[in-house]
Short mmCIF file of N, CA and C in Angstrom, two decimals:
data_model
loop_
_atom_site.label_atom_id
_atom_site.label_comp_id
_atom_site.label_asym_id
_atom_site.label_seq_id
_atom_site.Cartn_x
_atom_site.Cartn_y
_atom_site.Cartn_z
N MET A 1 -2.46 15.16 -12.58
CA MET A 1 -1.46 15.16 -11.54
C MET A 1 -1.18 16.61 -11.12
N MET A 2 -0.95 16.81 -9.84
CA MET A 2 -0.70 18.14 -9.30
C MET A 2 0.68 18.62 -9.71
N MET A 3 0.73 19.82 -10.24
CA MET A 3 2.02 20.41 -10.60
C MET A 3 2.41 21.38 -9.50
N LEU A 4 3.53 21.14 -8.88
CA LEU A 4 4.02 22.02 -7.82
C LEU A 4 4.99 23.01 -8.42
N THR A 5 4.75 24.25 -8.17
CA THR A 5 5.67 25.27 -8.64
C THR A 5 6.82 25.40 -7.66
N LEU A 6 7.87 26.03 -8.12
CA LEU A 6 9.03 26.29 -7.28
C LEU A 6 8.60 27.01 -6.01
N LYS A 7 7.74 27.98 -6.14
CA LYS A 7 7.27 28.75 -4.98
C LYS A 7 6.51 27.86 -4.00
N LYS A 8 5.65 26.99 -4.51
CA LYS A 8 4.87 26.12 -3.63
C LYS A 8 5.78 25.17 -2.86
N ILE A 9 6.80 24.64 -3.52
CA ILE A 9 7.71 23.73 -2.83
C ILE A 9 8.51 24.48 -1.78
N THR A 10 8.93 25.70 -2.09
CA THR A 10 9.65 26.50 -1.11
C THR A 10 8.75 26.80 0.07
N VAL A 11 7.51 27.18 -0.19
CA VAL A 11 6.56 27.45 0.89
C VAL A 11 6.34 26.19 1.70
N LEU A 12 6.19 25.06 1.04
CA LEU A 12 6.03 23.80 1.74
C LEU A 12 7.22 23.56 2.66
N SER A 13 8.41 23.79 2.15
CA SER A 13 9.61 23.59 2.95
C SER A 13 9.61 24.46 4.18
N VAL A 14 9.22 25.69 4.01
CA VAL A 14 9.16 26.62 5.15
C VAL A 14 8.17 26.10 6.18
N LEU A 15 7.02 25.68 5.72
CA LEU A 15 5.99 25.20 6.64
C LEU A 15 6.42 23.93 7.34
N LEU A 16 7.11 23.07 6.63
CA LEU A 16 7.55 21.80 7.23
C LEU A 16 8.62 21.99 8.28
N MET A 17 9.52 22.89 8.01
CA MET A 17 10.73 22.94 8.80
C MET A 17 10.64 23.78 10.06
N ALA A 18 10.22 25.00 9.94
CA ALA A 18 10.14 25.89 11.10
C ALA A 18 9.71 27.26 10.62
N PRO A 19 9.24 28.09 11.53
CA PRO A 19 8.73 29.40 11.13
C PRO A 19 9.81 30.47 10.97
N VAL A 20 10.79 30.22 10.13
CA VAL A 20 11.81 31.24 9.90
C VAL A 20 11.29 32.27 8.91
N GLY A 21 10.43 31.86 8.02
CA GLY A 21 9.95 32.78 7.01
C GLY A 21 10.71 32.60 5.71
N ALA A 22 11.65 31.68 5.69
CA ALA A 22 12.38 31.40 4.46
C ALA A 22 13.03 30.04 4.56
N MET A 23 13.33 29.50 3.45
CA MET A 23 13.93 28.18 3.42
C MET A 23 15.34 28.29 2.91
N ALA A 24 16.29 28.08 3.79
CA ALA A 24 17.69 28.25 3.41
C ALA A 24 18.14 27.24 2.37
N GLN A 25 17.64 26.05 2.44
CA GLN A 25 18.07 25.03 1.51
C GLN A 25 16.93 24.56 0.62
N GLY A 26 16.06 25.48 0.25
CA GLY A 26 14.91 25.13 -0.57
C GLY A 26 15.27 24.42 -1.85
N SER A 27 16.34 24.84 -2.50
CA SER A 27 16.71 24.22 -3.76
C SER A 27 17.12 22.76 -3.56
N ALA A 28 17.75 22.45 -2.45
CA ALA A 28 18.12 21.06 -2.16
C ALA A 28 16.88 20.21 -1.96
N VAL A 29 15.90 20.74 -1.25
CA VAL A 29 14.65 20.01 -1.04
C VAL A 29 13.91 19.86 -2.36
N ARG A 30 13.84 20.92 -3.14
CA ARG A 30 13.18 20.83 -4.45
C ARG A 30 13.84 19.77 -5.31
N GLN A 31 15.16 19.78 -5.35
CA GLN A 31 15.90 18.84 -6.19
C GLN A 31 15.69 17.40 -5.72
N ALA A 32 15.74 17.18 -4.42
CA ALA A 32 15.64 15.83 -3.88
C ALA A 32 14.21 15.31 -3.78
N CYS A 33 13.24 16.22 -3.65
CA CYS A 33 11.89 15.78 -3.27
C CYS A 33 10.77 16.20 -4.22
N GLY A 34 11.03 17.07 -5.17
CA GLY A 34 9.96 17.64 -5.98
C GLY A 34 9.01 16.62 -6.58
N THR A 35 9.55 15.63 -7.30
CA THR A 35 8.67 14.65 -7.93
C THR A 35 8.02 13.73 -6.90
N GLU A 36 8.70 13.49 -5.80
CA GLU A 36 8.12 12.63 -4.77
C GLU A 36 6.95 13.31 -4.08
N ILE A 37 7.06 14.61 -3.87
CA ILE A 37 5.94 15.33 -3.27
C ILE A 37 4.73 15.23 -4.18
N GLU A 38 4.96 15.40 -5.48
CA GLU A 38 3.85 15.25 -6.44
C GLU A 38 3.28 13.84 -6.37
N GLN A 39 4.14 12.84 -6.29
CA GLN A 39 3.71 11.45 -6.28
C GLN A 39 2.92 11.10 -5.02
N HIS A 40 3.43 11.47 -3.86
CA HIS A 40 2.81 11.07 -2.60
C HIS A 40 1.65 11.96 -2.19
N CYS A 41 1.56 13.13 -2.77
CA CYS A 41 0.49 14.06 -2.39
C CYS A 41 -0.35 14.46 -3.60
N VAL A 42 -0.49 13.54 -4.54
CA VAL A 42 -1.28 13.81 -5.74
C VAL A 42 -2.71 14.18 -5.33
N GLY A 43 -3.22 15.21 -5.94
CA GLY A 43 -4.59 15.64 -5.66
C GLY A 43 -4.74 16.55 -4.46
N VAL A 44 -3.68 16.74 -3.70
CA VAL A 44 -3.75 17.61 -2.52
C VAL A 44 -3.61 19.05 -2.99
N GLN A 45 -4.58 19.85 -2.66
CA GLN A 45 -4.57 21.27 -3.02
C GLN A 45 -3.75 22.03 -1.98
N PRO A 46 -2.65 22.66 -2.41
CA PRO A 46 -1.84 23.43 -1.45
C PRO A 46 -2.65 24.55 -0.78
N GLY A 47 -2.33 24.80 0.46
CA GLY A 47 -3.00 25.86 1.22
C GLY A 47 -3.55 25.32 2.52
N GLU A 48 -3.59 26.18 3.51
CA GLU A 48 -4.15 25.87 4.82
C GLU A 48 -3.50 24.64 5.46
N GLY A 49 -2.23 24.40 5.13
CA GLY A 49 -1.49 23.30 5.75
C GLY A 49 -1.75 21.93 5.16
N ARG A 50 -2.55 21.84 4.11
CA ARG A 50 -2.88 20.53 3.55
C ARG A 50 -1.66 19.82 2.98
N LEU A 51 -0.85 20.53 2.22
CA LEU A 51 0.33 19.91 1.63
C LEU A 51 1.35 19.55 2.71
N ARG A 52 1.53 20.42 3.67
CA ARG A 52 2.43 20.13 4.79
C ARG A 52 1.98 18.87 5.51
N ASP A 53 0.68 18.78 5.79
CA ASP A 53 0.16 17.61 6.49
C ASP A 53 0.35 16.34 5.67
N CYS A 54 0.16 16.45 4.36
CA CYS A 54 0.36 15.30 3.48
C CYS A 54 1.81 14.82 3.53
N VAL A 55 2.74 15.75 3.46
CA VAL A 55 4.16 15.37 3.51
C VAL A 55 4.49 14.74 4.86
N LYS A 56 3.99 15.32 5.93
CA LYS A 56 4.24 14.74 7.26
C LYS A 56 3.68 13.33 7.34
N GLU A 57 2.46 13.16 6.87
CA GLU A 57 1.79 11.86 6.94
C GLU A 57 2.52 10.81 6.11
N ASN A 58 3.04 11.22 4.97
CA ASN A 58 3.69 10.29 4.06
C ASN A 58 5.21 10.28 4.17
N PHE A 59 5.75 10.95 5.16
CA PHE A 59 7.20 11.07 5.29
C PHE A 59 7.94 9.74 5.18
N PRO A 60 7.45 8.66 5.82
CA PRO A 60 8.17 7.38 5.70
C PRO A 60 8.29 6.87 4.26
N ALA A 61 7.39 7.28 3.39
CA ALA A 61 7.40 6.80 2.00
C ALA A 61 8.41 7.53 1.12
N PHE A 62 8.94 8.64 1.59
CA PHE A 62 9.90 9.40 0.79
C PHE A 62 11.25 8.70 0.77
N SER A 63 12.00 8.92 -0.29
CA SER A 63 13.32 8.30 -0.43
C SER A 63 14.28 8.84 0.62
N GLU A 64 15.34 8.09 0.86
CA GLU A 64 16.34 8.53 1.84
C GLU A 64 16.99 9.86 1.43
N PRO A 65 17.34 10.07 0.15
CA PRO A 65 17.91 11.38 -0.21
C PRO A 65 16.94 12.54 0.07
N CYS A 66 15.67 12.32 -0.18
CA CYS A 66 14.67 13.36 0.09
C CYS A 66 14.56 13.60 1.59
N LYS A 67 14.49 12.54 2.36
CA LYS A 67 14.41 12.69 3.82
C LYS A 67 15.63 13.44 4.36
N ARG A 68 16.81 13.07 3.85
CA ARG A 68 18.03 13.76 4.29
C ARG A 68 17.98 15.24 3.95
N ALA A 69 17.50 15.57 2.76
CA ALA A 69 17.39 16.98 2.37
C ALA A 69 16.43 17.71 3.30
N MET A 70 15.30 17.10 3.60
CA MET A 70 14.34 17.74 4.51
C MET A 70 14.93 17.92 5.90
N LEU A 71 15.58 16.88 6.42
CA LEU A 71 16.14 16.96 7.76
C LEU A 71 17.30 17.95 7.84
N SER A 72 18.10 18.03 6.78
CA SER A 72 19.17 19.04 6.74
C SER A 72 18.57 20.43 6.75
N SER A 73 17.47 20.59 6.05
CA SER A 73 16.80 21.88 6.02
C SER A 73 16.26 22.25 7.38
N VAL A 74 15.75 21.26 8.10
CA VAL A 74 15.28 21.50 9.47
C VAL A 74 16.44 22.02 10.31
N ALA A 75 17.59 21.39 10.19
CA ALA A 75 18.76 21.81 10.97
C ALA A 75 19.17 23.24 10.64
N VAL A 76 19.13 23.60 9.37
CA VAL A 76 19.50 24.96 8.97
C VAL A 76 18.51 25.96 9.55
N VAL A 77 17.24 25.67 9.42
CA VAL A 77 16.23 26.60 9.91
C VAL A 77 16.36 26.79 11.41
N ARG A 78 16.52 25.71 12.13
CA ARG A 78 16.65 25.81 13.60
C ARG A 78 17.91 26.56 13.99
N ALA A 79 19.02 26.24 13.34
CA ALA A 79 20.30 26.87 13.70
C ALA A 79 20.38 28.33 13.29
N CYS A 80 19.64 28.70 12.25
CA CYS A 80 19.79 30.04 11.67
C CYS A 80 18.62 30.99 11.94
N LYS A 81 17.62 30.53 12.64
CA LYS A 81 16.42 31.34 12.83
C LYS A 81 16.73 32.75 13.31
N GLU A 82 17.47 32.87 14.39
CA GLU A 82 17.75 34.19 14.95
C GLU A 82 18.65 35.01 14.03
N ASP A 83 19.62 34.36 13.39
CA ASP A 83 20.50 35.07 12.46
C ASP A 83 19.70 35.65 11.30
N VAL A 84 18.80 34.86 10.74
CA VAL A 84 17.99 35.33 9.61
C VAL A 84 17.06 36.45 10.06
N GLN A 85 16.45 36.31 11.21
CA GLN A 85 15.57 37.36 11.71
C GLN A 85 16.33 38.66 11.94
N ARG A 86 17.58 38.55 12.37
CA ARG A 86 18.40 39.73 12.63
C ARG A 86 18.89 40.39 11.34
N THR A 87 19.31 39.59 10.37
CA THR A 87 19.95 40.15 9.17
C THR A 87 19.00 40.36 8.00
N CYS A 88 17.87 39.71 7.99
CA CYS A 88 16.94 39.79 6.86
C CYS A 88 15.51 40.08 7.32
N PRO A 89 15.32 41.01 8.25
CA PRO A 89 14.00 41.18 8.86
C PRO A 89 12.92 41.68 7.92
N ASP A 90 13.28 42.43 6.92
CA ASP A 90 12.27 43.02 6.04
C ASP A 90 12.19 42.36 4.68
N ILE A 91 12.84 41.23 4.53
CA ILE A 91 12.86 40.53 3.24
C ILE A 91 11.60 39.68 3.13
N LYS A 92 10.87 39.88 2.05
CA LYS A 92 9.65 39.11 1.81
C LYS A 92 10.02 37.75 1.23
N PRO A 93 9.53 36.66 1.82
CA PRO A 93 9.84 35.33 1.30
C PRO A 93 9.35 35.15 -0.13
N GLY A 94 10.07 34.33 -0.86
CA GLY A 94 9.69 34.01 -2.23
C GLY A 94 10.72 34.52 -3.22
N GLY A 95 10.82 33.84 -4.32
CA GLY A 95 11.71 34.25 -5.38
C GLY A 95 13.18 34.20 -5.03
N GLY A 96 13.54 33.44 -4.01
CA GLY A 96 14.94 33.32 -3.63
C GLY A 96 15.49 34.51 -2.86
N ARG A 97 14.60 35.43 -2.44
CA ARG A 97 15.07 36.64 -1.76
C ARG A 97 15.73 36.34 -0.42
N ILE A 98 15.15 35.43 0.36
CA ILE A 98 15.74 35.10 1.65
C ILE A 98 17.08 34.41 1.45
N GLN A 99 17.14 33.50 0.51
CA GLN A 99 18.41 32.82 0.23
C GLN A 99 19.48 33.82 -0.17
N ALA A 100 19.13 34.78 -1.01
CA ALA A 100 20.09 35.80 -1.43
C ALA A 100 20.56 36.62 -0.23
N CYS A 101 19.62 36.98 0.64
CA CYS A 101 19.97 37.74 1.84
C CYS A 101 20.90 36.93 2.73
N MET A 102 20.58 35.65 2.89
CA MET A 102 21.43 34.79 3.72
C MET A 102 22.83 34.68 3.14
N LYS A 103 22.92 34.57 1.84
CA LYS A 103 24.24 34.49 1.19
C LYS A 103 25.03 35.77 1.44
N ASP A 104 24.35 36.91 1.34
CA ASP A 104 25.01 38.20 1.56
C ASP A 104 25.52 38.35 2.99
N HIS A 105 24.85 37.72 3.95
CA HIS A 105 25.17 37.90 5.37
C HIS A 105 25.83 36.67 6.00
N PHE A 106 26.20 35.70 5.20
CA PHE A 106 26.74 34.44 5.71
C PHE A 106 27.86 34.65 6.74
N ALA A 107 28.76 35.56 6.46
CA ALA A 107 29.90 35.80 7.36
C ALA A 107 29.48 36.34 8.72
N GLU A 108 28.28 36.92 8.80
CA GLU A 108 27.79 37.49 10.06
C GLU A 108 27.07 36.46 10.93
N TYR A 109 26.82 35.28 10.39
CA TYR A 109 26.02 34.30 11.10
C TYR A 109 26.84 33.56 12.16
N SER A 110 26.12 33.03 13.12
CA SER A 110 26.74 32.26 14.21
C SER A 110 27.41 31.01 13.65
N ASP A 111 28.35 30.50 14.40
CA ASP A 111 29.04 29.27 13.99
C ASP A 111 28.07 28.11 13.78
N PRO A 112 27.10 27.88 14.70
CA PRO A 112 26.16 26.77 14.46
C PRO A 112 25.35 26.93 13.17
N CYS A 113 24.97 28.16 12.86
CA CYS A 113 24.21 28.41 11.64
C CYS A 113 25.08 28.12 10.42
N ARG A 114 26.27 28.68 10.40
CA ARG A 114 27.15 28.46 9.25
C ARG A 114 27.47 26.98 9.06
N GLN A 115 27.70 26.28 10.18
CA GLN A 115 27.99 24.85 10.08
C GLN A 115 26.80 24.08 9.54
N ALA A 116 25.60 24.43 9.97
CA ALA A 116 24.39 23.75 9.47
C ALA A 116 24.23 23.97 7.97
N ILE A 117 24.51 25.18 7.52
CA ILE A 117 24.40 25.48 6.08
C ILE A 117 25.43 24.67 5.30
N VAL A 118 26.66 24.66 5.77
CA VAL A 118 27.72 23.91 5.08
C VAL A 118 27.39 22.42 5.05
N THR A 119 26.93 21.89 6.18
CA THR A 119 26.58 20.47 6.25
C THR A 119 25.42 20.15 5.31
N ALA A 120 24.41 21.02 5.27
CA ALA A 120 23.27 20.79 4.39
C ALA A 120 23.69 20.83 2.93
N LYS A 121 24.60 21.71 2.62
CA LYS A 121 25.03 21.85 1.22
C LYS A 121 25.98 20.75 0.78
N PHE A 122 26.93 20.40 1.64
CA PHE A 122 27.98 19.46 1.24
C PHE A 122 27.94 18.12 1.97
N GLY A 123 27.10 17.99 2.97
CA GLY A 123 27.05 16.76 3.76
C GLY A 123 28.12 16.75 4.83
N THR A 124 28.11 15.72 5.63
CA THR A 124 29.12 15.60 6.69
C THR A 124 30.39 15.03 6.08
N ARG A 125 31.48 15.43 6.64
CA ARG A 125 32.77 14.97 6.09
C ARG A 125 33.49 14.13 7.10
#
């Protein structure tokens, strides 16, 4: 069975969601989807978009919590793209560096970005 590392899942999340260069809610996706990605994409060698394509192809088979985590991540990436590019331009993705940068600059982000992050983290109220 394919073992996905934290880094691979974060990279997968980035590729799935949008080209921000970082995954704001990677830990939520990892927590909700990690074993499912292994299950639905067993034998898929990460790289060159293969894992991303597998997840896209098998998206209907993922659990509702996993789908919600992925879709919330999409919303964060879309809402925060410009904010992250502005505040974290030289941060190399991986190892939680982008997430740390985003946390440091949260107060500087646009209202839509901050709301997307809060919604992704805590859900709608």
